[in-house]
PDB file of C-alpha atoms in Angstrom:
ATOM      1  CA  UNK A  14     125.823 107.733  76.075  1.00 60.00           C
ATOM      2  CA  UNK A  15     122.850 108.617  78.936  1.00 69.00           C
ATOM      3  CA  UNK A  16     120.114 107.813  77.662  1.00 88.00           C
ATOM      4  CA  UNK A  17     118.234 111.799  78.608  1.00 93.00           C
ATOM      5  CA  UNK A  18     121.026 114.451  78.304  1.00 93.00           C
ATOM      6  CA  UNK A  19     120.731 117.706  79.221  1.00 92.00           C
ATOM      7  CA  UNK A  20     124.043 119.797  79.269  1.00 77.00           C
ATOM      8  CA  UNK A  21     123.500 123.301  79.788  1.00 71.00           C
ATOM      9  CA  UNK A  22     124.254 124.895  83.220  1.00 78.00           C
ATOM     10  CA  UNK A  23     122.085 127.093  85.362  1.00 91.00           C
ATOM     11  CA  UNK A  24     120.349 129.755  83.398  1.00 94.00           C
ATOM     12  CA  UNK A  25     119.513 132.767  84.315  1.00 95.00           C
ATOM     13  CA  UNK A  26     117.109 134.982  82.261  1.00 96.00           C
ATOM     14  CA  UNK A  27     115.377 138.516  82.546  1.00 97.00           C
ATOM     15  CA  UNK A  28     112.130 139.189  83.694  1.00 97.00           C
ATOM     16  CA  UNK A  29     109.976 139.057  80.246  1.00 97.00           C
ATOM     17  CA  UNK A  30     112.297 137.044  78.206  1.00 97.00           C
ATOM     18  CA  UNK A  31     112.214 133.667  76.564  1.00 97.00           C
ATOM     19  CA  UNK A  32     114.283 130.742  78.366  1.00 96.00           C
ATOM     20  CA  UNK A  33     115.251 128.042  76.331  1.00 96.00           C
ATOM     21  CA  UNK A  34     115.627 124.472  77.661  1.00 96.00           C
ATOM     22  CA  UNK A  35     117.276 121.414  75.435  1.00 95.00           C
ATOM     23  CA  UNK A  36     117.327 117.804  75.680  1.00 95.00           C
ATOM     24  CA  UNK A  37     118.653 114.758  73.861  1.00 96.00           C
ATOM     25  CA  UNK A  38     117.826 111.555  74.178  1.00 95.00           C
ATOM     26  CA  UNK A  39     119.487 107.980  72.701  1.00 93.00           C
ATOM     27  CA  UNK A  40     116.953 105.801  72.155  1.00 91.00           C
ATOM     28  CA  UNK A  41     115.416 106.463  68.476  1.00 91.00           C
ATOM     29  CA  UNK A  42     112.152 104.615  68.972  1.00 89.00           C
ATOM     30  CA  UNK A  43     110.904 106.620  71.821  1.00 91.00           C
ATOM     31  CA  UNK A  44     107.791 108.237  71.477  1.00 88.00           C
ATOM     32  CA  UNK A  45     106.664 109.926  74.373  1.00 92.00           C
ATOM     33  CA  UNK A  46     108.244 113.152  76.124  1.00 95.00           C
ATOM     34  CA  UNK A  47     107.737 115.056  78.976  1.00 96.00           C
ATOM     35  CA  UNK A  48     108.986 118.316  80.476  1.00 97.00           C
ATOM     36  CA  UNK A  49     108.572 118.702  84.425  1.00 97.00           C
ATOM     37  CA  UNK A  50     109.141 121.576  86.601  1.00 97.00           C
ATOM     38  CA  UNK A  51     110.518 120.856  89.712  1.00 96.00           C
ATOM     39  CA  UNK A  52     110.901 123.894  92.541  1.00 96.00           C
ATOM     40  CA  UNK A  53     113.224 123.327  95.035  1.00 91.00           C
ATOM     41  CA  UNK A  54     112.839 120.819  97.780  1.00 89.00           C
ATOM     42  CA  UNK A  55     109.109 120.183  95.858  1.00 93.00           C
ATOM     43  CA  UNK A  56     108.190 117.001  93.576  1.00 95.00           C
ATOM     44  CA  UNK A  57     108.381 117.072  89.868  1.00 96.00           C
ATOM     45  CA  UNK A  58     105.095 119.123  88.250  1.00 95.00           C
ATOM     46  CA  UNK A  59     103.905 117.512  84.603  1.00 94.00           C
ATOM     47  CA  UNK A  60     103.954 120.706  82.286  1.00 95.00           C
ATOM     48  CA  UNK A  61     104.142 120.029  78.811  1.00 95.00           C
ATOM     49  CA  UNK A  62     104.008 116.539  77.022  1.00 94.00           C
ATOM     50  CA  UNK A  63     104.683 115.809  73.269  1.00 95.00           C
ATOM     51  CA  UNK A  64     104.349 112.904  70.748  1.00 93.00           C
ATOM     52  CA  UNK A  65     104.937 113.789  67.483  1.00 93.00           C
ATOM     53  CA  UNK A  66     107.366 116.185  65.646  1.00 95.00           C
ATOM     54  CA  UNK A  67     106.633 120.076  65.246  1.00 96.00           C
ATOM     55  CA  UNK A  68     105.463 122.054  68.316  1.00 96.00           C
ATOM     56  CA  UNK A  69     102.834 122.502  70.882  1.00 96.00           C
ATOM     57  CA  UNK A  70     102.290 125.410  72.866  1.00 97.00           C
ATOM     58  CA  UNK A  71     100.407 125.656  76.129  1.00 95.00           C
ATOM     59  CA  UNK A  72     100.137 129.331  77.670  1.00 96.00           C
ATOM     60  CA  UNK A  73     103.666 130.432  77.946  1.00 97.00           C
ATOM     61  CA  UNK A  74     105.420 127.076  77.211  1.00 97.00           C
ATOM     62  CA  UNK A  75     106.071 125.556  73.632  1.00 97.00           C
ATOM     63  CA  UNK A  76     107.393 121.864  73.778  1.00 97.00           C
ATOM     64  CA  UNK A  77     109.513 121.314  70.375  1.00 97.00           C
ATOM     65  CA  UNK A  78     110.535 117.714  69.427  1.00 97.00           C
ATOM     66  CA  UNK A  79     112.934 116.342  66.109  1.00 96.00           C
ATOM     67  CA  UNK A  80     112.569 112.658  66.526  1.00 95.00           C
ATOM     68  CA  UNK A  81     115.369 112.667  63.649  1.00 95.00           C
ATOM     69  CA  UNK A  82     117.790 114.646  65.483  1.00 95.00           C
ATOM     70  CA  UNK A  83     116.581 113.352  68.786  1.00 95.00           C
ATOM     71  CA  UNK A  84     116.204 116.528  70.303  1.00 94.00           C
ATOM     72  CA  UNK A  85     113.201 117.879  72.495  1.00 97.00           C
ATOM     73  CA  UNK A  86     113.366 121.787  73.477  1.00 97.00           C
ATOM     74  CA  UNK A  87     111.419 123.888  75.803  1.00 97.00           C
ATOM     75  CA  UNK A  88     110.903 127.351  75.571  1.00 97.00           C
ATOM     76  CA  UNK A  89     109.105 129.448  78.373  1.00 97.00           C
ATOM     77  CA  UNK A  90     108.133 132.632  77.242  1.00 97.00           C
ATOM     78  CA  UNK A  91     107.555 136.037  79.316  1.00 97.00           C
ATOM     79  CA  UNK A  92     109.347 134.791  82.001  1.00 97.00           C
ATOM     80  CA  UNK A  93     108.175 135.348  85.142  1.00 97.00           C
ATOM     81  CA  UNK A  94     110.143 135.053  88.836  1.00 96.00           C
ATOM     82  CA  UNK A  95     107.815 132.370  89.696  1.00 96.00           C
ATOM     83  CA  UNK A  96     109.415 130.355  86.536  1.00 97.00           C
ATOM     84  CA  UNK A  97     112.537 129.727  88.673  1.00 97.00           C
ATOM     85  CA  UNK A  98     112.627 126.312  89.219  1.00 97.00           C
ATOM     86  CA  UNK A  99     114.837 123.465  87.757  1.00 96.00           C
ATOM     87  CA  UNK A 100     113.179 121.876  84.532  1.00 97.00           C
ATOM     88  CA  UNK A 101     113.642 117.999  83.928  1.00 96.00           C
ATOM     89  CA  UNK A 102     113.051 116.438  80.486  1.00 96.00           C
ATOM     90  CA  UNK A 103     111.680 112.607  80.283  1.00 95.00           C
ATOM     91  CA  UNK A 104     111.509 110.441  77.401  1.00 94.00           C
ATOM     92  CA  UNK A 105     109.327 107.439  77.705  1.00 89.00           C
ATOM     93  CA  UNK A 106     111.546 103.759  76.792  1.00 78.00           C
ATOM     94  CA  UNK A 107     111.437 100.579  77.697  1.00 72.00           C
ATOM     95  CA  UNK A 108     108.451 100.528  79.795  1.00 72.00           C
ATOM     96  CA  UNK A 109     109.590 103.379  82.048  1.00 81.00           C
ATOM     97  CA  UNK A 110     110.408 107.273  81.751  1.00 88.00           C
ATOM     98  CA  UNK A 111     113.758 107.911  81.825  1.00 90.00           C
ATOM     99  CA  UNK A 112     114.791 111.191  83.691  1.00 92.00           C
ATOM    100  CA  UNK A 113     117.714 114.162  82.614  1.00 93.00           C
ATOM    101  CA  UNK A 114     119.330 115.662  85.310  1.00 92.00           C
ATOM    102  CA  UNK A 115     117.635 118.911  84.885  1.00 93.00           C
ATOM    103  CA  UNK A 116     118.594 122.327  84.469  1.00 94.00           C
ATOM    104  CA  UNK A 117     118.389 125.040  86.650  1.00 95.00           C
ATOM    105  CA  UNK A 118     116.204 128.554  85.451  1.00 96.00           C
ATOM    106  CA  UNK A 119     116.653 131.812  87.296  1.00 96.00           C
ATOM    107  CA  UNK A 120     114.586 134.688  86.129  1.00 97.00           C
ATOM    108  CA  UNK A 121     115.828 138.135  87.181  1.00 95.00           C
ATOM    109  CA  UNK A 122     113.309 140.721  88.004  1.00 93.00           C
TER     110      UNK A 122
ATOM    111  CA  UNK B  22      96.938 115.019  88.560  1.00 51.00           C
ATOM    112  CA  UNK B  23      96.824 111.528  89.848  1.00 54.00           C
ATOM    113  CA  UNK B  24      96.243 112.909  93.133  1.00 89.00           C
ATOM    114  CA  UNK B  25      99.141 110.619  94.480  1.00 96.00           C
ATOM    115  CA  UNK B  26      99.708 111.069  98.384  1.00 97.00           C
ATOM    116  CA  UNK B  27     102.719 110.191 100.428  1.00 97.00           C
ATOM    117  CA  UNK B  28     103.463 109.303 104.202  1.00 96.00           C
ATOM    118  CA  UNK B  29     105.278 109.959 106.003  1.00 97.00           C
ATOM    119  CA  UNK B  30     106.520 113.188 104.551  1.00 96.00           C
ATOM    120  CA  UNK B  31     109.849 113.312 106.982  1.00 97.00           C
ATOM    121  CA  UNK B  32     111.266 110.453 108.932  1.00 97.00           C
ATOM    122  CA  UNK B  33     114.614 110.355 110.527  1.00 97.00           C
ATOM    123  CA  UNK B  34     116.071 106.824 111.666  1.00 96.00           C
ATOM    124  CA  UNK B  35     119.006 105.334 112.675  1.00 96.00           C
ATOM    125  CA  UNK B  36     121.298 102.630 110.601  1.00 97.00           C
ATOM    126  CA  UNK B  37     119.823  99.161 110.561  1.00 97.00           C
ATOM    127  CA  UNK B  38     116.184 100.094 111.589  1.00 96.00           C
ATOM    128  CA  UNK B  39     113.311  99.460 109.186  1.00 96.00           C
ATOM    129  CA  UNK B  40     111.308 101.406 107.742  1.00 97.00           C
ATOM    130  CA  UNK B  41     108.065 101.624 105.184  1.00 97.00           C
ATOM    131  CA  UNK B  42     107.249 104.214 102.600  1.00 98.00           C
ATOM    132  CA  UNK B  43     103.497 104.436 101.850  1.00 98.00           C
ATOM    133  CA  UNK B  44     102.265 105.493  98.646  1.00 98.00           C
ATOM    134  CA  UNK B  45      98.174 105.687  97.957  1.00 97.00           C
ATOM    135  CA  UNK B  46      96.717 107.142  94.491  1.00 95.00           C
ATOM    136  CA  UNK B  47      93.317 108.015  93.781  1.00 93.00           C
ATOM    137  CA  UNK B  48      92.692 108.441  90.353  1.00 88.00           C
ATOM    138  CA  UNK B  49      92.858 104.760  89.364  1.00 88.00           C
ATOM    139  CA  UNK B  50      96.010 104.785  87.419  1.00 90.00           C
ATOM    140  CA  UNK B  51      97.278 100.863  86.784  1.00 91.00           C
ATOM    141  CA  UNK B  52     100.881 101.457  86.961  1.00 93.00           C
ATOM    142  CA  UNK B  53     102.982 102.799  89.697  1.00 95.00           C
ATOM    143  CA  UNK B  54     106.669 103.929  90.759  1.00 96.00           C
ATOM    144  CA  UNK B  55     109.020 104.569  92.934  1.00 97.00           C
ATOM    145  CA  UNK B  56     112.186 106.797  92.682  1.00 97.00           C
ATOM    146  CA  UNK B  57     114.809 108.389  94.624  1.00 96.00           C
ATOM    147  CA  UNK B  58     116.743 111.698  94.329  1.00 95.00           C
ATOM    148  CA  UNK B  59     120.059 112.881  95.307  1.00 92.00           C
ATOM    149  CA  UNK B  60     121.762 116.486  94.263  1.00 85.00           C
ATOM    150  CA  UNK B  61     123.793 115.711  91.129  1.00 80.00           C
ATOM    151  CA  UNK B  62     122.263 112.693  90.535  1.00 82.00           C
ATOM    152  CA  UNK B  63     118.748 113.143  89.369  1.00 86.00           C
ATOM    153  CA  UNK B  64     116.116 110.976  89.919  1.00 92.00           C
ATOM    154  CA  UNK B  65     116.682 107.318  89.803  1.00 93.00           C
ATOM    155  CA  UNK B  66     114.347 104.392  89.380  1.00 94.00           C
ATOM    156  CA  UNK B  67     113.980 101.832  92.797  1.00 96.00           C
ATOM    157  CA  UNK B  68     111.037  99.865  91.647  1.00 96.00           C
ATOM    158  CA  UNK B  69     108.065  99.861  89.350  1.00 95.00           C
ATOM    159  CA  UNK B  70     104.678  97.934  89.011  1.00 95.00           C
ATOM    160  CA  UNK B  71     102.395  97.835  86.276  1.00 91.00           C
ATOM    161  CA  UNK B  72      99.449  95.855  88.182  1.00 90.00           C
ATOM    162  CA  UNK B  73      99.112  94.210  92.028  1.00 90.00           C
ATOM    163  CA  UNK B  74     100.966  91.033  90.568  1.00 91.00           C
ATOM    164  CA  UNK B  75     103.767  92.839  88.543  1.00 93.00           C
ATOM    165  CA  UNK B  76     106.943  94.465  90.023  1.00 95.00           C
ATOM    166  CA  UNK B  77     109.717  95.536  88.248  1.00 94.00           C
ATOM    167  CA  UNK B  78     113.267  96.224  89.969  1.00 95.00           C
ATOM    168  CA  UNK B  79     114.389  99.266  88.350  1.00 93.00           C
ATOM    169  CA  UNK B  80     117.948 100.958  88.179  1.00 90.00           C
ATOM    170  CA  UNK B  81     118.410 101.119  92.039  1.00 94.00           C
ATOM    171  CA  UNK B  82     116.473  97.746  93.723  1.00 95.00           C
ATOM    172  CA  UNK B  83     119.716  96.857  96.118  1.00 95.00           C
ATOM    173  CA  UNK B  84     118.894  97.191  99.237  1.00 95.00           C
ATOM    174  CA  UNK B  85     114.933  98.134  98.799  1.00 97.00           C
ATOM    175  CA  UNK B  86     111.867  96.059  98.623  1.00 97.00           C
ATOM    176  CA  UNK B  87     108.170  96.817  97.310  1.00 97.00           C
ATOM    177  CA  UNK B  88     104.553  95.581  97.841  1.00 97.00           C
ATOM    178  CA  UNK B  89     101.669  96.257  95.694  1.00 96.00           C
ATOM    179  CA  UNK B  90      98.874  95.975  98.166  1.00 91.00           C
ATOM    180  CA  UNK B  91      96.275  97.435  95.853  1.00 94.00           C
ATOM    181  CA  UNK B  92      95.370  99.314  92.706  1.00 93.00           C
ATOM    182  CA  UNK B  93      95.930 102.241  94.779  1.00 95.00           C
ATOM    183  CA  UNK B  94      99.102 101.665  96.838  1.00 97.00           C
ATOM    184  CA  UNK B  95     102.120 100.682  97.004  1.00 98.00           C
ATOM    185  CA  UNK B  96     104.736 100.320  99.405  1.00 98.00           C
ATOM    186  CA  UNK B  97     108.517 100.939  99.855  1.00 98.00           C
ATOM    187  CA  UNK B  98     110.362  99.239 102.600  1.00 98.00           C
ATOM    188  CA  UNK B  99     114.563  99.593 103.513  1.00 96.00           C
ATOM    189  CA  UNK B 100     114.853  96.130 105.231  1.00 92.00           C
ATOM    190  CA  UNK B 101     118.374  97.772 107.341  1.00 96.00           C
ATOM    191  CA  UNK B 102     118.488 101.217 106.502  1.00 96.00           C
ATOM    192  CA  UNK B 103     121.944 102.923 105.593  1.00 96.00           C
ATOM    193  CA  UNK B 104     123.394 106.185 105.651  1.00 96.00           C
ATOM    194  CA  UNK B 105     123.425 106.100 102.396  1.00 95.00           C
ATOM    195  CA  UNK B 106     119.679 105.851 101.350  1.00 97.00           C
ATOM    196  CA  UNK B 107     119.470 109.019 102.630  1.00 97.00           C
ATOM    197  CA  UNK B 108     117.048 111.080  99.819  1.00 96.00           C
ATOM    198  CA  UNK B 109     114.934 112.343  98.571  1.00 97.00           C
ATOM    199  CA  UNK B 110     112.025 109.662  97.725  1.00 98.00           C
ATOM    200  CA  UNK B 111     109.046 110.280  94.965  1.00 98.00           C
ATOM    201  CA  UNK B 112     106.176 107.534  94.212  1.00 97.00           C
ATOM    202  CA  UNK B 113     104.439 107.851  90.983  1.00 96.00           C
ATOM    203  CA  UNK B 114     101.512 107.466  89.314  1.00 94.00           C
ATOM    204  CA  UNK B 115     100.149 106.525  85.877  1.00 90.00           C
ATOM    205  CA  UNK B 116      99.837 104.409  82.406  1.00 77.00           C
ATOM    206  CA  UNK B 117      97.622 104.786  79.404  1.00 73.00           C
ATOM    207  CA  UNK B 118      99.703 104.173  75.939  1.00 73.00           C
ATOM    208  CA  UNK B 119     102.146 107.581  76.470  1.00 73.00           C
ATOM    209  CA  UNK B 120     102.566 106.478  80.391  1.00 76.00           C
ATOM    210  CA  UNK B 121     102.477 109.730  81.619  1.00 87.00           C
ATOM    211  CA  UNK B 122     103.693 110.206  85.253  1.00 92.00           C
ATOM    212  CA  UNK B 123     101.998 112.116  88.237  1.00 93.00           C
ATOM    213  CA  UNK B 124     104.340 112.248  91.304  1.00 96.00           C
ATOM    214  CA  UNK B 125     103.368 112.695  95.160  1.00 97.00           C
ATOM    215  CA  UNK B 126     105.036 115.184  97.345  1.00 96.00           C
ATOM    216  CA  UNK B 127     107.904 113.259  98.287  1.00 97.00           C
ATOM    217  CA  UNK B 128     109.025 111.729 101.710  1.00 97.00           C
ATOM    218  CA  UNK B 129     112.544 113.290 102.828  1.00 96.00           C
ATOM    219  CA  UNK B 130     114.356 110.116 104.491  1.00 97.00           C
ATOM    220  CA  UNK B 131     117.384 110.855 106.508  1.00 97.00           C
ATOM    221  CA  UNK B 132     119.281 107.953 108.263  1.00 97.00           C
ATOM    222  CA  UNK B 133     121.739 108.603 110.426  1.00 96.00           C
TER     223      UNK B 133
END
């Protein structure tokens, strides 16, 4: 199992509507997660960072994290054009972040 | 941000030559990192160093070697670059307990 999972293909959302990210993650005692936003050919952008279960908005974005179902979502709301960009999730374990493979938003105007 | 700065920000060489990576930080951060991205691949761990007399080899160390100079920088080198460590490279920046990570602009490395 990798330890940062996330499956879903490209997605592509309308102008105004709320994208939804997930990620999993193996390793039950980590305790710190990150979402980046990475545009294309650009370096990873810290957007949203979480510790303990529940949510935490920030503007448009709301981090969600289940430590017992080892799950950490994203949502942007209102999305925007400029949202396009591929999203990675980290989860912080054994002294060093470890990195999904990202998933691709499109928003449509 | 960590206000992490990279150079050079393009460099094409040829198999076998070396080359160094630079990597400076201004914001004081104690630990440091340095990754690599292809397409499909995501981005993969070469070294890391938590202090000027700590390194770490990380997922990817074959083939790579590091210096911590200072607090603020830290070097990559390719000894005899190959084709193949053509990428995308990112240094990092950061610590405190959650170890939250601030990443330069990126140096695009192509070897031919």
């Amino acid at each position: 199992q990798k330890e940062v999972e996330q499956n879903s293909g490209p997605l592509s959302v309308p102008e105004g509507a709320i994208a939804s990210l997930n990620c999993t993650y193996s390793d039950r005692g980590s305790q710190s997660f990150f979402w980046y936003r990475q545009y294309s050919g650009k370096s990873p952008e810290l957007i949203m960072s979480i510790y303990s279960n529940g949510d935490k908005e920030d503007g448009r974005f709301t981090a969600q994290l289940n430590k017992a179902s080892q799950y950490v979502s994203l949502l942007i709301r209102d999305s925007q054009p400029s949202d396009s960009a591929t999203y990675l999730c980290a989860v912080r374990g054994n002294n060093r972040l470890a990195f999904g493979k990202g998933n691709q938003v499109v928003v449509i105007p | 941000d960590a206000d992490v700065t990279q150079t050079p920000r393009n460099r094409i060489t040829k198999t076998g030559k070396r080359i160094m990576l630079e990597c400076s930080q201004t914001k004081g951060h104690d630990r440091m990192y340095w990754y690599r991205q292809d397409p499909g691949l995501g981005l993969r761990l070469i070294y890391y160093s938590f202090d000027v007399k700590d390194i770490n080899k990380g997922e990817i160390s074959d083939g790579y070697s590091v210096s911590r100079q200072a607090q603020a920088k830290f070097s990559l080198s390719l000894e005899s670059a190959i084709p193949n460590q053509t990428a995308l490279y990112f240094c990092a920046a950061g610590g405190g307990n959650t170890d939250t990570q601030y990443f330069g602009p990126g140096t695009r490395l192509t070897v031919l």
